[in-house]
Short mmCIF file of C-alpha atoms in Angstrom, two decimals:
data_model
loop_
_atom_site.label_atom_id
_atom_site.label_comp_id
_atom_site.label_asym_id
_atom_site.label_seq_id
_atom_site.Cartn_x
_atom_site.Cartn_y
_atom_site.Cartn_z
CA LYS Z 29 -28.53 -2.04 9.68
CA ASN Z 30 -25.57 -4.34 9.20
CA GLU Z 31 -22.21 -2.65 9.37
CA VAL Z 32 -19.27 -4.14 7.51
CA GLU Z 33 -15.75 -3.19 8.54
CA GLN Z 34 -12.68 -4.13 6.56
CA SER Z 35 -9.04 -3.92 7.54
CA PRO Z 36 -6.60 -2.77 6.50
CA GLN Z 37 -7.83 0.01 4.20
CA ASN Z 38 -4.57 -0.05 2.28
CA LEU Z 39 -2.00 -2.80 2.01
CA THR Z 40 1.32 -2.84 0.19
CA ALA Z 41 3.22 -6.09 -0.20
CA GLN Z 42 6.22 -7.48 -2.01
CA GLU Z 43 5.71 -10.15 -4.60
CA GLY Z 44 5.58 -13.58 -2.98
CA GLU Z 45 4.28 -12.41 0.39
CA PHE Z 46 1.30 -13.98 2.16
CA ILE Z 47 -1.57 -11.50 2.44
CA THR Z 48 -4.53 -11.36 4.78
CA ILE Z 49 -7.53 -9.04 4.55
CA ASN Z 50 -10.09 -9.04 7.33
CA CYS Z 51 -13.82 -8.37 7.42
CA SER Z 52 -16.13 -8.02 10.42
CA TYR Z 53 -19.88 -7.55 10.44
CA SER Z 54 -22.39 -6.69 13.11
CA VAL Z 55 -25.50 -8.86 12.68
CA GLY Z 56 -26.42 -12.31 11.47
CA ILE Z 57 -26.15 -12.98 7.76
CA SER Z 58 -27.04 -15.65 5.22
CA ALA Z 59 -23.82 -15.31 3.24
CA LEU Z 60 -20.62 -13.32 2.93
CA HIS Z 61 -19.02 -12.39 -0.39
CA TRP Z 62 -15.50 -11.45 -1.34
CA LEU Z 63 -15.25 -9.35 -4.50
CA GLN Z 64 -12.33 -8.07 -6.52
CA GLN Z 65 -12.48 -4.66 -8.21
CA HIS Z 66 -9.86 -3.72 -10.76
CA PRO Z 67 -8.76 -0.14 -11.53
CA GLY Z 68 -11.12 0.00 -14.52
CA GLY Z 69 -14.03 -0.54 -12.13
CA GLY Z 70 -15.03 -4.05 -13.16
CA ILE Z 71 -16.12 -6.26 -10.26
CA VAL Z 72 -15.53 -10.00 -10.06
CA SER Z 73 -16.99 -12.32 -7.47
CA LEU Z 74 -14.26 -14.37 -5.78
CA PHE Z 75 -16.10 -16.29 -3.09
CA MET Z 76 -19.43 -16.70 -1.42
CA LEU Z 77 -19.31 -18.24 2.06
CA SER Z 78 -21.85 -19.23 4.63
CA SER Z 79 -19.53 -21.35 6.76
CA GLY Z 80 -16.05 -22.82 6.89
CA LYS Z 81 -13.45 -22.28 4.26
CA LYS Z 82 -13.12 -22.14 0.47
CA LYS Z 83 -10.03 -22.25 -1.72
CA HIS Z 84 -9.55 -21.24 -5.33
CA GLY Z 85 -6.02 -21.30 -6.65
CA ARG Z 86 -3.90 -19.00 -4.45
CA LEU Z 87 -6.96 -17.50 -2.77
CA ILE Z 88 -8.43 -18.80 0.47
CA ALA Z 89 -11.48 -17.42 2.26
CA THR Z 90 -12.61 -18.35 5.75
CA ILE Z 91 -15.56 -17.35 7.86
CA ASN Z 92 -16.33 -17.67 11.57
CA ILE Z 93 -20.07 -17.24 12.01
CA GLN Z 94 -19.94 -17.07 15.80
CA GLU Z 95 -17.32 -14.32 15.77
CA LYS Z 96 -18.89 -12.56 12.73
CA HIS Z 97 -15.55 -12.44 11.01
CA SER Z 98 -14.08 -13.47 7.68
CA SER Z 99 -10.60 -13.40 6.21
CA LEU Z 100 -9.32 -13.46 2.65
CA HIS Z 101 -5.82 -14.84 2.20
CA ILE Z 102 -3.61 -14.64 -0.87
CA THR Z 103 -0.63 -16.95 -0.98
CA ALA Z 104 2.47 -16.19 -3.08
CA SER Z 105 1.13 -12.76 -4.02
CA HIS Z 106 1.79 -11.37 -7.48
CA PRO Z 107 1.56 -7.86 -8.96
CA ARG Z 108 -1.50 -8.93 -10.93
CA ASP Z 109 -3.29 -9.40 -7.58
CA SER Z 110 -3.21 -5.62 -7.16
CA ALA Z 111 -6.83 -4.52 -6.89
CA VAL Z 112 -9.48 -3.44 -4.40
CA TYR Z 113 -10.90 -6.35 -2.41
CA ILE Z 114 -14.42 -5.85 -1.11
CA CYS Z 115 -16.30 -7.76 1.55
CA ALA Z 116 -20.10 -7.81 1.35
CA VAL Z 117 -22.76 -9.52 3.44
CA SER Z 118 -26.27 -10.53 2.50
CA LEU Z 119 -29.39 -11.30 4.43
CA SER Z 120 -32.01 -13.74 3.22
CA ASN Z 121 -33.40 -11.19 0.76
CA TYR Z 122 -30.07 -10.99 -1.16
CA LYS Z 123 -29.63 -7.29 -0.44
CA LEU Z 124 -25.96 -6.64 0.12
CA THR Z 125 -24.13 -4.39 2.51
CA PHE Z 126 -20.61 -3.64 1.37
CA GLY Z 127 -17.41 -2.78 3.16
CA LYS Z 128 -15.32 0.11 1.89
CA GLY Z 129 -12.75 -2.17 0.38
CA THR Z 130 -9.04 -2.84 0.84
CA LEU Z 131 -6.64 -1.45 -1.74
CA LEU Z 132 -3.91 -4.02 -2.29
CA THR Z 133 -0.71 -3.14 -4.12
CA VAL Z 134 1.79 -5.89 -4.79
CA ASN Z 135 5.19 -4.66 -5.89
CA PRO Z 136 7.53 -6.78 -8.04
CA SER H 10 -25.29 -19.95 -11.27
CA ALA H 11 -26.32 -16.80 -13.13
CA VAL H 12 -24.21 -14.92 -15.67
CA ILE H 13 -24.84 -11.20 -15.94
CA SER H 14 -24.06 -8.95 -18.87
CA GLN H 15 -24.02 -5.28 -17.91
CA LYS H 16 -23.70 -2.55 -20.54
CA PRO H 17 -22.05 -0.17 -21.09
CA SER H 18 -18.90 -0.92 -19.13
CA ARG H 19 -18.01 2.77 -19.08
CA ASP H 20 -19.20 6.07 -20.49
CA ILE H 21 -18.41 9.77 -20.38
CA CYS H 22 -21.51 11.95 -20.50
CA GLN H 23 -22.36 15.62 -20.62
CA ARG H 24 -24.14 17.16 -17.65
CA GLY H 25 -27.87 17.46 -18.13
CA THR H 26 -28.13 14.32 -20.25
CA SER H 27 -29.33 10.84 -19.27
CA LEU H 28 -27.71 7.42 -19.50
CA THR H 29 -29.45 4.04 -19.46
CA ILE H 30 -27.54 1.04 -18.13
CA GLN H 31 -28.68 -2.46 -19.06
CA CYS H 32 -28.45 -5.67 -17.06
CA GLN H 33 -29.14 -8.96 -18.86
CA VAL H 34 -29.16 -12.28 -16.99
CA ASP H 35 -28.83 -15.67 -18.66
CA SER H 36 -31.58 -17.18 -16.51
CA GLN H 37 -34.77 -16.08 -14.80
CA VAL H 38 -34.11 -14.58 -11.39
CA THR H 39 -36.46 -13.27 -8.78
CA MET H 40 -34.43 -10.45 -7.26
CA MET H 41 -32.45 -7.78 -9.13
CA PHE H 42 -30.68 -4.88 -7.48
CA TRP H 43 -28.92 -1.71 -8.55
CA TYR H 44 -26.00 -0.28 -6.54
CA ARG H 45 -23.89 2.86 -6.77
CA GLN H 46 -20.29 3.38 -5.73
CA GLN H 47 -19.23 7.00 -5.48
CA PRO H 48 -15.48 7.70 -5.50
CA GLY H 49 -13.88 6.51 -2.28
CA GLN H 50 -17.16 5.14 -0.91
CA SER H 51 -18.80 1.75 -0.40
CA LEU H 52 -21.29 0.34 -2.85
CA THR H 53 -24.76 1.51 -1.78
CA LEU H 54 -28.12 0.04 -2.74
CA ILE H 55 -30.17 2.32 -5.00
CA ALA H 56 -33.24 0.14 -5.48
CA THR H 57 -34.70 -3.31 -5.91
CA ALA H 58 -36.02 -3.88 -9.43
CA ASN H 59 -39.39 -5.64 -9.22
CA GLN H 60 -40.78 -7.51 -12.19
CA GLY H 61 -44.15 -6.13 -13.23
CA SER H 62 -44.27 -3.32 -10.69
CA GLU H 63 -42.45 -0.18 -9.64
CA ALA H 64 -38.96 -0.48 -8.20
CA THR H 65 -38.45 -0.15 -4.46
CA TYR H 66 -36.07 2.71 -3.72
CA GLU H 67 -33.78 3.12 -0.73
CA SER H 68 -33.66 6.26 1.33
CA GLY H 69 -32.01 9.08 -0.59
CA PHE H 70 -32.85 7.73 -4.05
CA VAL H 71 -35.93 8.72 -6.07
CA ILE H 72 -37.63 7.42 -9.18
CA ASP H 73 -37.39 10.71 -11.07
CA LYS H 74 -33.60 10.63 -10.83
CA PHE H 75 -33.09 6.87 -11.21
CA PRO H 76 -35.98 5.35 -13.17
CA ILE H 77 -35.77 1.57 -13.34
CA SER H 78 -37.47 -0.89 -15.65
CA ARG H 79 -37.89 -4.64 -15.15
CA PRO H 80 -39.97 -5.92 -18.07
CA ASN H 81 -39.23 -9.59 -17.39
CA LEU H 82 -37.28 -11.93 -15.11
CA THR H 83 -34.03 -11.69 -17.10
CA PHE H 84 -33.62 -7.98 -17.85
CA SER H 85 -33.53 -4.61 -16.12
CA THR H 86 -32.41 -1.08 -16.90
CA LEU H 87 -31.32 1.79 -14.68
CA THR H 88 -31.41 5.33 -16.07
CA VAL H 89 -29.38 8.12 -14.50
CA SER H 90 -31.35 11.25 -15.40
CA ASN H 91 -30.33 14.88 -15.76
CA MET H 92 -26.79 14.02 -14.81
CA SER H 93 -24.41 16.20 -12.86
CA PRO H 94 -20.75 15.61 -11.98
CA GLU H 95 -21.91 14.25 -8.60
CA ASP H 96 -23.41 11.29 -10.47
CA SER H 97 -19.93 10.18 -11.53
CA SER H 98 -19.80 6.71 -9.99
CA ILE H 99 -19.68 3.00 -10.66
CA TYR H 100 -23.14 1.49 -11.05
CA LEU H 101 -23.53 -2.24 -10.40
CA CYS H 102 -26.31 -4.70 -11.14
CA SER H 103 -26.72 -7.71 -8.85
CA VAL H 104 -29.16 -10.62 -8.86
CA GLY H 105 -30.29 -13.19 -6.33
CA ASP H 106 -30.77 -16.80 -7.38
CA GLY H 107 -31.53 -19.49 -4.82
CA TRP H 108 -29.50 -18.17 -1.93
CA GLU H 109 -26.58 -16.86 -3.96
CA ALA H 110 -25.85 -13.37 -5.26
CA PHE H 111 -24.22 -12.63 -8.61
CA PHE H 112 -22.78 -9.43 -10.03
CA GLY H 113 -22.44 -7.58 -13.29
CA GLN H 114 -19.09 -6.10 -14.25
CA GLY H 115 -20.19 -2.59 -13.33
CA THR H 116 -20.57 0.62 -15.34
CA ARG H 117 -18.07 3.42 -14.72
CA LEU H 118 -19.83 6.71 -15.41
CA THR H 119 -18.03 10.04 -15.69
CA VAL H 120 -20.11 13.20 -16.02
CA VAL H 121 -18.34 16.26 -17.41
#
C-alpha cells in the first residue's frame, strides 16, 4: 500500500509570505495530485503532476520522481488561500491514496 | 478533461434514514470511484463503481451499507444506508479519464 505523508500538518502565515507544503510517498506512482479543500468541504483540483514543475498563477507544484517527493508553493500568500491542501497519488488504475492534508491559515 | 457534478453538496439527515449522492460526468469515463473523509482523517476509497456490474468494495465497506449504482458511463450514485452519526463525513466522487483523475465537489453529510 502506498503511504502518503504531508508536512506540516498545520501552517500559519502572514499575508505576503512564501509558503511551502511538502508531500512524500512510498512507492512508484503514475501521477500526483494537489487538491484544495475549503471549510465548506468542497474540493478543487489544483495540479496533476507526473514529472517536473507546473505553475498556475501564484501556485507552483514540483515533483521529484526519484526522491518520491513533491512540493506545493504559494507565492505572495493571501487570506483567501486559507484552506486544507491535500496531496494524493495514483497508480495506473486511477485509485487514489490521499495524505491527511495541511491546514493553511493566512492572516491579514 | 472531465467535469463532474456531484449532488447534493451538503445535507443534514436523521439517523436511521438513507441518503443517495449523485455523480454526473460530462463525458464517458471508464473508472468511477467513491471516497469518504471522516472528520480529521484522510479521504479513503469506499468502492470502484463498475458499469454494468456490481461495485468493487474496499476492505471495511459493504454493499448493504453503501449500495452503488452505475447504469452508464457518465453517471453513478452512492447511497449511505441506515445512517448513524458515525457516517457524518465528506463523500467524494472521482473519475479516471486517460491517465488523469478528476473530482466532484464533495458532499458534506451530517447525521443527527
